[in-house]
Structure formats: C-alpha cells, structure tokens
Tab-separated table of C-alpha atoms and ligand atoms in Angstrom:
chain	number	residue	atom	x	y	z
A	1	MET	CA	0.000	0.000	0.000
A	2	THR	CA	1.377	3.400	-0.916
A	3	TYR	CA	0.130	6.861	-0.036
A	4	VAL	CA	-1.692	6.848	-3.394
A	5	ASP	CA	-3.887	3.941	-2.211
A	6	LEU	CA	-4.573	5.796	1.051
A	7	ALA	CA	-5.439	8.985	-0.839
A	8	LEU	CA	-7.771	7.136	-3.228
A	9	ASP	CA	-9.545	5.504	-0.271
A	10	ARG	CA	-10.243	8.946	1.158
A	11	LEU	CA	-11.359	10.413	-2.162
A	12	SER	CA	-13.725	7.449	-2.650
A	13	THR	CA	-15.768	8.116	0.491
A	14	ASP	CA	-18.064	11.082	1.250
A	15	GLY	CA	-17.735	12.229	-2.355
A	16	ASP	CA	-19.495	15.557	-1.789
A	17	ARG	CA	-17.040	16.794	0.811
A	18	GLU	CA	-14.661	19.490	-0.374
A	19	ALA	CA	-11.138	18.245	-0.964
A	20	LEU	CA	-9.026	20.747	-2.920
A	21	ILE	CA	-9.466	24.486	-3.194
A	22	GLY	CA	-7.311	27.073	-4.932
A	23	GLY	CA	-8.084	30.354	-6.696
A	24	ASP	CA	-11.570	29.992	-8.191
A	25	THR	CA	-11.457	26.189	-8.227
A	26	ARG	CA	-13.244	24.138	-5.584
A	27	LEU	CA	-13.128	20.354	-6.025
A	28	THR	CA	-15.120	17.859	-4.020
A	29	ARG	CA	-13.593	14.495	-3.274
A	30	SER	CA	-15.362	12.822	-6.186
A	31	GLN	CA	-14.408	15.621	-8.590
A	32	ALA	CA	-10.800	15.372	-7.417
A	33	ARG	CA	-10.831	11.582	-7.879
A	34	ASP	CA	-12.262	11.987	-11.362
A	35	LEU	CA	-9.644	14.578	-12.359
A	36	LEU	CA	-6.859	12.437	-10.896
A	37	PHE	CA	-7.834	9.533	-13.170
A	38	ARG	CA	-8.256	11.869	-16.144
A	39	LEU	CA	-4.790	13.352	-15.640
A	40	ALA	CA	-3.307	9.861	-15.359
A	41	ASP	CA	-5.119	8.872	-18.546
A	42	GLY	CA	-3.849	11.969	-20.346
A	43	LEU	CA	-0.300	10.928	-19.472
A	44	VAL	CA	-0.911	7.337	-20.618
A	45	GLN	CA	-2.417	8.560	-23.904
A	46	ARG	CA	0.761	10.556	-24.471
A	47	GLY	CA	2.877	7.438	-23.940
A	48	ILE	CA	3.945	7.651	-20.289
A	49	LYS	CA	4.794	4.221	-18.817
A	50	PRO	CA	5.867	3.026	-15.360
A	51	GLY	CA	9.413	4.148	-14.655
A	52	ASP	CA	9.266	7.168	-16.991
A	53	GLY	CA	10.388	10.532	-15.691
A	54	VAL	CA	7.830	13.359	-15.811
A	55	ALA	CA	9.061	16.817	-14.886
A	56	VAL	CA	6.433	19.184	-13.506
A	57	TYR	CA	6.777	22.952	-13.590
A	58	VAL	CA	3.638	24.095	-11.865
A	59	GLY	CA	2.326	26.433	-9.187
A	60	ASN	CA	0.090	25.792	-6.203
A	61	THR	CA	-3.193	24.671	-7.750
A	62	PRO	CA	-5.601	21.772	-7.143
A	63	GLU	CA	-4.759	20.441	-10.626
A	64	ALA	CA	-1.047	20.409	-9.794
A	65	VAL	CA	-1.676	18.416	-6.594
A	66	LEU	CA	-3.531	15.812	-8.630
A	67	LEU	CA	-0.954	15.804	-11.430
A	68	ASN	CA	1.724	14.841	-8.914
A	69	VAL	CA	-0.417	11.996	-7.585
A	70	ALA	CA	-1.253	10.903	-11.160
A	71	VAL	CA	2.437	10.476	-12.006
A	72	HIS	CA	2.888	8.333	-8.893
A	73	LEU	CA	-0.291	6.380	-9.599
A	74	LEU	CA	1.210	5.348	-12.948
A	75	GLY	CA	4.488	4.301	-11.337
A	76	GLY	CA	6.329	7.254	-12.845
A	77	ARG	CA	9.277	9.248	-11.605
A	78	LEU	CA	7.981	12.690	-10.642
A	79	VAL	CA	10.608	15.391	-11.099
A	80	PHE	CA	9.919	18.679	-9.337
A	81	VAL	CA	11.263	21.655	-11.252
A	82	PRO	CA	12.053	24.575	-8.949
A	83	PRO	CA	11.314	28.097	-10.126
A	84	GLU	CA	14.514	29.600	-8.775
A	85	PRO	CA	17.115	29.149	-11.542
A	86	GLY	CA	17.096	30.905	-14.899
A	87	PRO	CA	15.858	29.161	-18.076
A	88	GLY	CA	19.319	27.838	-19.050
A	89	GLU	CA	19.865	26.178	-15.719
A	90	LEU	CA	16.317	24.799	-15.758
A	91	ARG	CA	16.923	23.167	-19.131
A	92	ALA	CA	20.193	21.648	-17.879
A	93	PHE	CA	18.401	20.416	-14.781
A	94	ILE	CA	15.651	18.751	-16.813
A	95	ASP	CA	18.213	17.139	-19.117
A	96	ARG	CA	20.125	15.824	-16.146
A	97	ALA	CA	16.954	14.304	-14.677
A	98	GLU	CA	16.499	12.300	-17.928
A	99	VAL	CA	12.745	12.787	-18.185
A	100	SER	CA	10.365	11.553	-20.902
A	101	ALA	CA	8.074	14.568	-20.624
A	102	VAL	CA	7.651	17.991	-19.087
A	103	VAL	CA	4.263	19.282	-17.891
A	104	VAL	CA	3.959	23.013	-17.371
A	105	ASP	CA	1.288	25.341	-16.127
A	106	PRO	CA	1.708	28.411	-18.356
A	107	THR	CA	-0.318	30.514	-15.930
A	108	PHE	CA	2.426	29.828	-13.374
A	109	ASP	CA	5.513	30.581	-15.455
A	110	THR	CA	6.560	30.331	-19.076
A	111	LYS	CA	10.299	29.885	-18.636
A	112	ILE	CA	10.192	26.381	-20.102
A	113	ASP	CA	8.072	24.486	-22.654
A	114	GLY	CA	6.081	21.297	-22.194
A	115	TRP	CA	2.615	19.802	-22.286
A	116	HIS	CA	0.148	22.262	-20.818
A	117	LEU	CA	-1.422	21.030	-17.613
A	118	GLN	CA	-4.776	22.482	-18.705
A	119	ASP	CA	-4.793	20.300	-21.872
A	120	LEU	CA	-3.695	17.107	-20.168
A	121	PRO	CA	-6.885	15.484	-18.787
A	122	GLY	CA	-8.006	12.440	-20.805
A	123	ASP	CA	-10.796	9.977	-20.052
A	124	PRO	CA	-11.859	9.021	-16.507
A	125	VAL	CA	-10.289	5.560	-16.691
A	126	GLU	CA	-9.948	4.011	-13.223
A	127	ARG	CA	-6.517	2.483	-12.728
A	128	ALA	CA	-5.010	0.577	-9.807
A	129	PRO	CA	-2.044	2.432	-8.306
A	130	HIS	CA	1.377	1.104	-9.273
A	131	PRO	CA	3.261	-0.202	-6.213
A	132	SER	CA	6.462	1.615	-6.997
A	133	PHE	CA	7.257	5.204	-7.987
A	134	ALA	CA	9.773	7.919	-7.241
A	135	THR	CA	10.054	11.626	-6.588
A	136	VAL	CA	13.102	13.633	-7.601
A	137	SER	CA	13.668	16.980	-5.945
A	138	TYR	CA	16.170	19.662	-6.639
A	139	THR	CA	18.074	20.660	-3.569
A	140	GLY	CA	20.252	23.658	-3.454
A	141	GLY	CA	18.106	26.690	-2.676
A	142	THR	CA	20.301	27.750	0.192
A	143	THR	CA	22.993	25.145	0.056
A	144	GLY	CA	25.297	25.604	-2.895
A	145	LEU	CA	25.486	23.245	-5.866
A	146	PRO	CA	22.143	21.734	-6.911
A	147	LYS	CA	21.663	17.989	-6.583
A	148	LEU	CA	18.752	15.700	-7.381
A	149	ALA	CA	17.469	13.804	-4.355
A	150	VAL	CA	15.490	10.638	-5.174
A	151	HIS	CA	12.796	9.309	-2.828
A	152	GLY	CA	11.022	6.014	-3.442
A	153	PRO	CA	7.537	4.974	-2.288
A	154	ASN	CA	8.854	5.175	1.272
A	155	LEU	CA	6.790	8.369	1.261
A	156	ALA	CA	3.969	6.086	2.361
A	157	ALA	CA	5.887	5.020	5.420
A	158	ALA	CA	6.731	8.603	6.264
A	159	PHE	CA	3.192	9.868	5.861
A	160	SER	CA	0.980	6.906	6.743
A	161	ALA	CA	0.895	8.106	10.352
A	162	PHE	CA	-1.370	10.909	9.160
A	163	LYS	CA	-4.074	8.499	8.018
A	164	ASP	CA	-5.290	8.218	11.592
A	165	THR	CA	-5.401	11.957	12.272
A	166	PRO	CA	-8.844	13.552	12.061
A	167	PRO	CA	-9.521	15.544	8.873
A	168	GLN	CA	-8.469	19.175	9.102
A	169	LYS	CA	-8.978	22.325	7.109
A	170	MET	CA	-5.419	22.847	5.899
A	171	LEU	CA	-3.857	25.858	4.244
A	172	GLY	CA	-0.903	25.130	1.944
A	173	THR	CA	1.652	27.915	1.997
A	174	THR	CA	4.868	26.610	0.468
A	175	LEU	CA	5.458	25.470	-3.124
A	176	LEU	CA	4.061	22.085	-4.105
A	177	THR	CA	7.315	21.402	-5.914
A	178	HIS	CA	9.298	21.581	-2.663
A	179	GLY	CA	9.270	18.813	-0.059
A	180	SER	CA	7.361	21.040	2.385
A	181	GLY	CA	4.470	21.786	0.002
A	182	ALA	CA	4.431	18.280	-1.451
A	183	GLY	CA	4.403	16.876	2.087
A	184	THR	CA	1.525	19.149	3.083
A	185	ALA	CA	-0.511	17.930	0.107
A	186	ILE	CA	0.167	14.289	0.931
A	187	MET	CA	-0.740	14.851	4.589
A	188	ALA	CA	-4.035	16.405	3.478
A	189	LEU	CA	-4.879	13.633	1.005
A	190	VAL	CA	-3.990	10.815	3.374
A	191	SER	CA	-5.926	12.294	6.303
A	192	GLY	CA	-8.941	13.204	4.161
A	193	SER	CA	-8.509	16.883	4.983
A	194	LYS	CA	-9.693	19.840	2.970
A	195	LEU	CA	-6.622	21.482	1.423
A	196	VAL	CA	-6.783	25.168	0.528
A	197	LEU	CA	-3.852	26.325	-1.589
A	198	GLY	CA	-2.497	29.801	-1.062
A	199	PRO	CA	-0.709	31.616	-3.897
A	200	SER	CA	2.548	30.167	-5.215
A	201	THR	CA	4.388	33.109	-3.678
A	202	PHE	CA	3.338	33.538	-0.072
A	203	ASP	CA	1.733	36.756	1.027
A	204	ALA	CA	0.494	37.400	4.521
A	205	ASP	CA	-2.628	39.336	3.460
A	206	THR	CA	-3.934	36.354	1.513
A	207	PHE	CA	-3.009	33.991	4.321
A	208	VAL	CA	-4.967	36.036	6.836
A	209	ARG	CA	-7.979	36.281	4.532
A	210	LEU	CA	-8.045	32.569	3.682
A	211	ALA	CA	-7.505	31.558	7.294
A	212	GLU	CA	-10.693	33.383	8.190
A	213	GLU	CA	-12.828	32.593	5.121
A	214	GLU	CA	-11.986	28.894	5.071
A	215	GLN	CA	-11.841	28.507	8.868
A	216	ILE	CA	-8.402	26.981	8.602
A	217	THR	CA	-7.334	24.706	11.454
A	218	SER	CA	-3.945	23.514	10.259
A	219	THR	CA	-1.017	24.932	8.313
A	220	VAL	CA	2.700	24.643	7.672
A	221	PHE	CA	5.034	27.632	7.855
A	222	VAL	CA	8.643	28.324	7.146
A	223	PRO	CA	9.684	30.852	9.796
A	224	PRO	CA	9.644	34.135	7.834
A	225	MET	CA	6.022	33.430	6.864
A	226	MET	CA	4.969	32.890	10.435
A	227	TYR	CA	6.688	36.104	11.504
A	228	GLU	CA	4.829	38.060	8.814
A	229	VAL	CA	1.517	36.602	9.921
A	230	LEU	CA	2.272	37.356	13.578
A	231	ASP	CA	3.135	40.954	12.640
A	232	HIS	CA	-0.012	41.360	10.516
A	233	PRO	CA	-2.643	43.758	11.921
A	234	ASP	CA	-5.329	41.112	11.325
A	235	CYS	CA	-3.320	38.169	12.596
A	236	PRO	CA	-5.742	35.288	13.250
A	237	GLY	CA	-6.595	34.345	16.808
A	238	PRO	CA	-6.514	30.904	18.406
A	239	GLN	CA	-8.409	29.032	15.687
A	240	PHE	CA	-5.754	26.419	14.896
A	241	THR	CA	-5.403	22.893	16.193
A	242	ASN	CA	-2.126	22.182	14.481
A	243	ILE	CA	0.635	24.373	13.039
A	244	ARG	CA	3.934	22.941	11.822
A	245	ILE	CA	6.938	25.197	11.488
A	246	GLY	CA	10.388	24.348	10.213
A	247	GLY	CA	12.553	24.378	7.139
A	248	SER	CA	14.941	26.921	8.597
A	249	PRO	CA	15.834	28.149	12.080
A	250	VAL	CA	12.922	29.301	14.221
A	251	ALA	CA	13.738	32.163	16.596
A	252	PRO	CA	12.718	31.009	20.103
A	253	ALA	CA	11.306	34.461	20.926
A	254	ARG	CA	9.015	34.232	17.897
A	255	LEU	CA	7.993	30.641	18.651
A	256	ARG	CA	6.982	31.752	22.117
A	257	GLN	CA	4.978	34.627	20.648
A	258	ALA	CA	3.198	32.176	18.325
A	259	ILE	CA	2.295	29.857	21.187
A	260	GLU	CA	1.049	32.788	23.253
A	261	ARG	CA	-1.159	33.794	20.346
A	262	TRP	CA	-2.394	30.419	19.099
A	263	GLY	CA	-1.984	28.145	22.095
A	264	PRO	CA	0.033	24.939	22.477
A	265	VAL	CA	-0.510	23.859	18.866
A	266	VAL	CA	2.744	24.971	17.245
A	267	ARG	CA	5.067	22.084	16.463
A	268	GLN	CA	8.628	22.790	15.385
A	269	ALA	CA	9.768	20.182	12.870
A	270	TYR	CA	13.139	19.412	11.350
A	271	GLY	CA	13.549	17.830	7.952
A	272	MET	CA	15.145	18.393	4.601
A	273	THR	CA	14.690	17.525	0.945
A	274	GLU	CA	16.928	14.506	1.393
A	275	ALA	CA	15.304	13.333	4.638
A	276	PHE	CA	11.725	14.110	5.610
A	277	ARG	CA	10.450	14.215	9.157
A	278	ILE	CA	13.753	13.806	10.989
A	279	SER	CA	12.378	15.091	14.281
A	280	SER	CA	9.696	17.267	15.800
A	281	MET	CA	8.974	18.918	19.115
A	282	PRO	CA	5.516	18.180	20.553
A	283	PRO	CA	3.966	21.490	21.630
A	284	GLU	CA	3.001	19.964	24.979
A	285	ASP	CA	6.705	19.457	25.798
A	286	ILE	CA	7.358	23.211	25.534
A	287	ASP	CA	7.764	24.947	28.864
A	288	PHE	CA	8.418	28.709	28.901
A	289	ASP	CA	10.313	28.296	32.181
A	290	ARG	CA	12.807	26.113	30.318
A	291	PRO	CA	13.816	28.296	27.327
A	292	GLU	CA	15.771	25.447	25.728
A	293	THR	CA	12.445	23.748	24.966
A	294	LEU	CA	11.771	26.568	22.486
A	295	ARG	CA	15.091	25.913	20.756
A	296	THR	CA	15.121	22.167	20.369
A	297	VAL	CA	13.785	20.483	17.227
A	298	GLY	CA	12.503	17.689	19.461
A	299	LYS	CA	13.074	13.972	19.446
A	300	PRO	CA	13.739	11.863	16.341
A	301	SER	CA	10.681	10.466	14.551
A	302	PRO	CA	10.031	6.833	15.522
A	303	ASP	CA	11.338	5.274	12.328
A	304	ILE	CA	14.505	7.346	11.962
A	305	GLU	CA	17.938	6.867	13.482
A	306	VAL	CA	19.934	9.999	14.266
A	307	GLU	CA	23.600	10.085	15.263
A	308	ILE	CA	25.976	12.943	15.915
A	309	ARG	CA	29.403	12.360	14.407
A	310	ASP	CA	32.031	15.071	14.910
A	311	GLY	CA	29.244	17.606	15.456
A	312	ASP	CA	27.432	16.655	12.213
A	313	ILE	CA	23.933	15.164	12.224
A	314	TRP	CA	23.696	11.818	10.380
A	315	VAL	CA	20.364	10.105	9.669
A	316	ARG	CA	19.110	6.736	8.424
A	317	GLY	CA	15.578	5.436	7.858
A	318	PRO	CA	12.687	5.059	5.412
A	319	SER	CA	12.091	8.780	5.032
A	320	VAL	CA	15.696	9.345	3.997
A	321	MET	CA	16.178	9.499	0.213
A	322	GLU	CA	17.436	6.539	-1.774
A	323	GLY	CA	20.325	8.654	-3.008
A	324	TYR	CA	21.183	11.386	-5.499
A	325	TRP	CA	20.244	10.804	-9.147
A	326	GLY	CA	23.272	9.578	-11.038
A	327	GLU	CA	25.178	8.607	-7.890
A	328	PRO	CA	25.354	5.279	-6.024
A	329	PRO	CA	22.344	4.760	-3.699
A	330	LEU	CA	22.854	5.255	0.014
A	331	SER	CA	22.045	1.567	0.490
A	332	ALA	CA	25.247	0.727	-1.401
A	333	SER	CA	27.095	2.009	1.649
A	334	ASP	CA	25.334	1.661	4.986
A	335	GLY	CA	22.316	3.895	4.350
A	336	TRP	CA	23.541	6.710	6.590
A	337	PHE	CA	23.327	10.279	5.272
A	338	ASN	CA	25.204	13.344	6.523
A	339	THR	CA	22.660	16.183	6.720
A	340	GLY	CA	25.251	18.965	6.649
A	341	ASP	CA	23.614	20.338	9.782
A	342	MET	CA	25.541	20.590	13.014
A	343	GLY	CA	23.805	19.656	16.232
A	344	HIS	CA	23.786	17.941	19.607
A	345	PHE	CA	21.470	15.985	21.895
A	346	ASP	CA	20.758	16.964	25.498
A	347	ASP	CA	20.568	14.449	28.354
A	348	GLU	CA	16.848	13.909	27.760
A	349	GLY	CA	17.325	13.010	24.089
A	350	TYR	CA	16.155	16.307	22.573
A	351	LEU	CA	18.007	17.368	19.435
A	352	TYR	CA	19.362	20.906	18.932
A	353	LEU	CA	20.539	22.356	15.629
A	354	ASP	CA	23.593	24.514	16.135
A	355	ASP	CA	23.878	25.694	12.534
A	356	ARG	CA	24.122	24.537	8.966
A	357	SER	CA	27.771	23.782	8.410
A	358	LYS	CA	27.778	26.252	5.488
A	359	ASP	CA	26.354	29.027	7.642
A	360	VAL	CA	28.945	28.717	10.393
A	361	ILE	CA	31.204	31.766	10.401
A	362	VAL	CA	34.823	30.895	11.059
A	363	THR	CA	36.517	33.912	12.569
A	364	GLY	CA	38.845	35.268	15.215
A	365	ARG	CA	42.597	34.870	15.588
A	366	THR	CA	42.193	31.185	16.380
A	367	SER	CA	39.561	30.519	13.688
A	368	ASP	CA	36.710	29.735	16.039
A	369	ASN	CA	33.132	28.938	15.051
A	370	VAL	CA	30.398	31.524	15.274
A	371	TYR	CA	27.071	29.742	14.995
A	372	SER	CA	25.147	32.312	12.964
A	373	ARG	CA	21.907	30.759	14.186
A	374	LEU	CA	22.644	31.718	17.816
A	375	LEU	CA	23.293	35.296	16.796
A	376	ASP	CA	20.121	35.498	14.643
A	377	ASP	CA	18.026	34.192	17.537
A	378	PHE	CA	19.545	36.608	20.024
A	379	LEU	CA	19.290	39.707	17.809
A	380	VAL	CA	15.506	39.370	17.437
A	381	THR	CA	15.129	39.503	21.202
A	382	LEU	CA	16.484	43.091	21.165
A	383	PRO	CA	13.928	45.909	21.086
A	384	GLY	CA	12.940	47.080	17.619
A	385	ILE	CA	14.615	44.221	15.714
A	386	ARG	CA	12.126	42.154	13.765
A	387	GLN	CA	14.378	39.904	11.712
A	388	ALA	CA	18.094	39.212	11.635
A	389	ALA	CA	20.510	37.191	9.537
A	390	ALA	CA	24.208	36.907	10.321
A	391	VAL	CA	26.553	35.825	7.548
A	392	ALA	CA	30.273	35.554	6.928
A	393	GLN	CA	31.982	38.461	5.236
A	394	PRO	CA	35.395	37.564	3.791
A	395	ASP	CA	38.254	39.289	5.600
A	396	ASP	CA	41.955	39.333	4.735
A	397	ALA	CA	43.187	39.131	8.291
A	398	LEU	CA	40.661	36.854	9.955
A	399	GLY	CA	39.336	34.788	7.053
A	400	GLU	CA	35.776	35.764	7.854
A	401	VAL	CA	34.070	38.320	10.042
A	402	VAL	CA	30.484	38.562	11.235
A	403	HIS	CA	28.114	40.772	9.266
A	404	VAL	CA	24.475	41.115	10.242
A	405	PHE	CA	21.487	42.148	8.162
A	406	LEU	CA	18.638	43.547	10.216
A	407	VAL	CA	15.000	44.382	9.609
A	408	THR	CA	13.931	46.945	12.192
A	409	ASP	CA	10.805	48.857	13.064
A	410	VAL	CA	12.537	51.773	14.764
A	411	PRO	CA	14.061	54.667	12.799
A	412	ASP	CA	17.287	55.075	14.777
A	413	VAL	CA	19.071	51.882	15.552
A	414	ASP	CA	21.861	52.194	18.087
A	415	PHE	CA	24.547	49.933	16.622
A	416	ASP	CA	26.899	50.367	19.578
A	417	ARG	CA	24.207	49.120	21.915
A	418	ILE	CA	23.532	46.171	19.675
A	419	ARG	CA	27.217	45.275	19.622
A	420	ALA	CA	27.480	45.643	23.399
A	421	SER	CA	24.437	43.448	23.946
A	422	VAL	CA	25.822	40.771	21.628
A	423	VAL	CA	29.176	40.754	23.400
A	424	ALA	CA	27.495	40.591	26.808
A	425	GLU	CA	25.307	37.664	25.757
A	426	LEU	CA	27.447	35.663	23.351
A	427	GLY	CA	31.008	36.925	23.808
A	428	GLU	CA	33.511	38.957	21.829
A	429	LEU	CA	33.729	36.475	18.960
A	430	TYR	CA	30.094	37.099	18.000
A	431	GLN	CA	30.476	40.867	17.778
A	432	PRO	CA	29.203	41.997	14.366
A	433	ARG	CA	31.870	43.823	12.401
A	434	GLY	CA	29.306	45.239	9.997
A	435	VAL	CA	25.591	45.923	10.182
A	436	THR	CA	23.258	46.578	7.257
A	437	ILE	CA	19.650	47.632	7.711
A	438	VAL	CA	17.411	46.216	5.006
A	439	PRO	CA	13.670	46.656	4.412
A	440	GLN	CA	13.339	42.870	4.217
A	441	LEU	CA	15.536	39.795	4.077
A	442	PRO	CA	15.806	38.041	0.707
A	443	LEU	CA	13.823	34.812	0.618
A	444	THR	CA	14.091	31.706	-1.523
A	445	LYS	CA	11.033	30.678	-3.532
A	446	VAL	CA	10.084	28.417	-0.655
A	447	GLY	CA	10.162	31.393	1.675
A	448	LYS	CA	13.321	30.721	3.654
A	449	VAL	CA	15.882	33.427	4.383
A	450	ASP	CA	18.409	33.186	1.559
A	451	LYS	CA	21.787	33.468	3.290
A	452	ARG	CA	23.569	32.525	0.095
A	453	LYS	CA	22.206	35.663	-1.554
A	454	LEU	CA	23.251	37.785	1.429
A	455	ARG	CA	26.766	36.321	1.328
A	456	SER	CA	26.994	37.020	-2.400
A	457	ARG	CA	26.845	40.746	-1.674
A	458	PHE	CA	30.428	40.493	-0.508
A	459	ARG	CA	31.744	38.764	-3.612
B	501	AMP	P1	15.535	21.984	2.347
B	501	AMP	O1	16.262	20.814	1.818
B	501	AMP	O2	15.446	23.132	1.402
B	501	AMP	O3	14.217	21.596	2.913
B	501	AMP	O4	16.407	22.534	3.575
B	501	AMP	C1	16.687	21.708	4.668
B	501	AMP	C2	17.502	22.430	5.670
B	501	AMP	O5	16.711	23.401	6.355
B	501	AMP	C3	18.018	21.532	6.781
B	501	AMP	O6	19.171	20.840	6.394
B	501	AMP	C4	18.275	22.521	7.899
B	501	AMP	O7	19.508	23.183	7.717
B	501	AMP	C5	17.166	23.524	7.705
B	501	AMP	N1	16.075	23.253	8.634
B	501	AMP	C6	14.988	22.489	8.455
B	501	AMP	N2	14.193	22.493	9.548
B	501	AMP	C7	14.801	23.279	10.456
B	501	AMP	C8	14.488	23.704	11.798
B	501	AMP	N3	13.366	23.336	12.436
B	501	AMP	N4	15.374	24.521	12.404
B	501	AMP	C9	16.505	24.905	11.794
B	501	AMP	N5	16.844	24.578	10.541
B	501	AMP	C10	15.997	23.765	9.876
C-alpha cells in the first residue's frame, strides 16, 4: 500500500465533501478523484509508462496536486522543477533528470516548454495504483550546488501516520514542488482533509484572509512566513489545532509569541529535501520556564535513526532518500546520510541544531566557530529588531568576520548598543563587524531566508 492507495480511499468516500481548493477552483472528493484519473489517462495517452520521468513545472493549484499523484499512480518518476534558476539552468536540470516529458502550467511561469497542464486530462479511466514510484527533488536553494534527491515509495511510510489523524482544514503555503508543500498535500490527502492552496508566492494578506474565510485549522510555515503573519494587523486568533513550522531556524522568541497567540498547537519540525520528518517537538513538551524547549527540534521520529558524528547530524531510515540521481544509492554504503547540519542531543534526548555547516562563520585569531543561528536568535530579542541574519563576510586578516542584516521597526538603531548586547550575551567572537539595515531579508522561492544571496553581496 502506498500513499496513493490511502489517498484514493479517502477520495472514494463522502464524495461531496470538499477536498481541494485554490483560486476559483473548488473540487469535491469525487471531482478530485475523477480529475486524478483523467490526468493519469492523459499521461498514458501521451505514452507515459511506469518508470518514466515526468518533470512538472507548476504552481500551487488543485490540478497540480492531482498531477503529482497521477504520475505516482502510474508508477512514474515525478521530477519537481524549482522556479529559482534561470531558463538555461532549468533546461540543464531537466536534461540531467532524464525525463520523458515535461508538464507546465503556463499561468504559473513560461520559462520552459512542455505539455500544458490544462490540456492534459483524458478519459476518466480508473486504474489501480502502481506499487512503486519515485520523486526527484532539486536541492540547493540555500545550500550551494544543486543535486537531485530521489525518494522512493517510502513516502507512504513517512506519511501513513497521518491516516489516523482527524480531517483538518489545511492551508498550503509553500510550493508544491518543494518537499514542504508536497508533504503538506500528501498529509491532506492521506488524512482526508480539505486542502486550501495559497498563492505560489506567499503573502500574509492572503493567508490572513483565507484563514478566516476557510476557517483553517492547520497549516505549515517556514519561519519568515509565520513572523509576517504574527506581525499582521489582522493576525488570526486561536483558531488552529495544528501548526507545523520548520525548514529553517525558528527564533525562540518568535515561537513563544506564536504559542502565546495560538496556544500549544505549534510544532517545530526538522527535515530536509533529502530526509523528511527527521524530528519534531511536541507542543506539549514546551515549557516557557525552560527556554531550551523553544530551541530544540525535538526527538527523532520513531522510524529514523539519528547520530551525531564530529558535530554533524547523520540520519538513516525510510524517510531518507534513496540517493542522489546519477550517484550510487545510500544503500550501497550503509544507508547513513550526513545532513550537513551541526547539532547535539541533550541528556533527555532532545536534538538541537547549532547551525548549517555552510552558515557557520569561522573567525577570530584562532579561527573559532560563530554559529550564525545563535546570533540570529539573540538579535531578534532586542527591542525594535524584527528579523536578523548573520553571515560571513570575507576578511583578509581573519578569514571571515560577522556581518548582520537587520530588519527593524525603529528609525534610529543604536549599533553600539547592539554590539554591546551581543558581546554581553554571546562573547567577543560574535560581535558583528558590519551591520546593514534592510527593508526585508531576501527569501528563496520556498520562503526561507536566503543566506547565500546575502553572502553574495560580498563577492
Ligand atoms: P531543504 O532541503 O530546502 O528543505 O532545507 C533543509 C535544511 O533546512 C536543513 O538541512 C536545515 O539546515 C534547515 N532546517 C529544516 N528544519 C529546520 C528547523 N526546524 N530549524 C533549523 N533549521 C531547519
């Protein structure tokens, strides 16, 4: 049984219940089931067979959710095309993924050609789901060279837990072609929830409106989105039963603010394109009198092994990818994968992320590590500072020095006070050499702070 079987089970009962909503489209479960089979048939009519690669370049729409499931239903290899790179790089990426077809939604973006999603539906031929399929995701948004991570049908194992959760009214915020958005869609389908899709590029006004109109109970945020919603004049009240946040560091002060606003329903989760659902922190374990409980990413998920080796986090389990496309599978070695994140466990088995290894700033006369994450978290506790991102600035004498980008809501920022506060809290090493005030931090298409872009200002 794969997640596709679970999703079809849900779509086959209570056919009049709403399942997928986006823009002007509202699909009931039976309409969604019908379109799913039509999309699969359209692919078959165009020659797609089990094992074929189908690249999808689509935005956040109900049709795109069903297209992704249709490719899996046929036993295909679904290749997510990210919107970030330019057309040349996209072409190279698609070539490298060795696909048989490209499906595009021209209302989303016209950077590349392919079969139009709108023309794809064929006949409503019911087909039994193929037992095996794959998903290929581009990883590289904030991490350097792009790679293609391949996941097999283990998605079912990673998401089957959601089949026993009561149906929710979910709001999808991140791109369907990123693990976070794809995962949200699968969670919704498997749990029989109503999924409302926000725009492909997040905006807080729309979030606030949809949360109210659709009486949303559950959503997934990357941190900058949650901060924008918290800062919104019409920020929703305690209407949620379940909010997941993760994908990049969550400032403890902001997590606390979210819990104060929405109640103990905010779950910090840690995962990555190469390894879903590594760990999560149950909201009921958070205790404001123990500030570290706002910082930890919780305990490892039941089916995943996590080890710290020389400060790096290594993982193994069914939600870890099979390997990178074109490289030997992880199973050819021992199945362990180095996340590139640095972290540690406390005595109670809670995991803490210290930094991404690429975001560590190596500075000082003895080349010590500044964990940029610690500095970001501390800076937003200072009055008037709404967002902060510390990055390495190359320096002839010290290799790197600390530079911070700040979003503030006060006109006159006292840099000397900021520096003094940082030194008092974190020590001399963390003292920012440079400070730049920006109206907003650059975000990747998924909505995470793009530290790579900030670093590139110094090159
Ligand atoms: P991506 O592959 O684009 O999903 O990025 C995954 C990376 O995001 C991880 O390797 C972490 O560095 C970071 N990340 C994910 N969740 C968290 C979290 N809860 N706190 C801090 N960083 C996170």
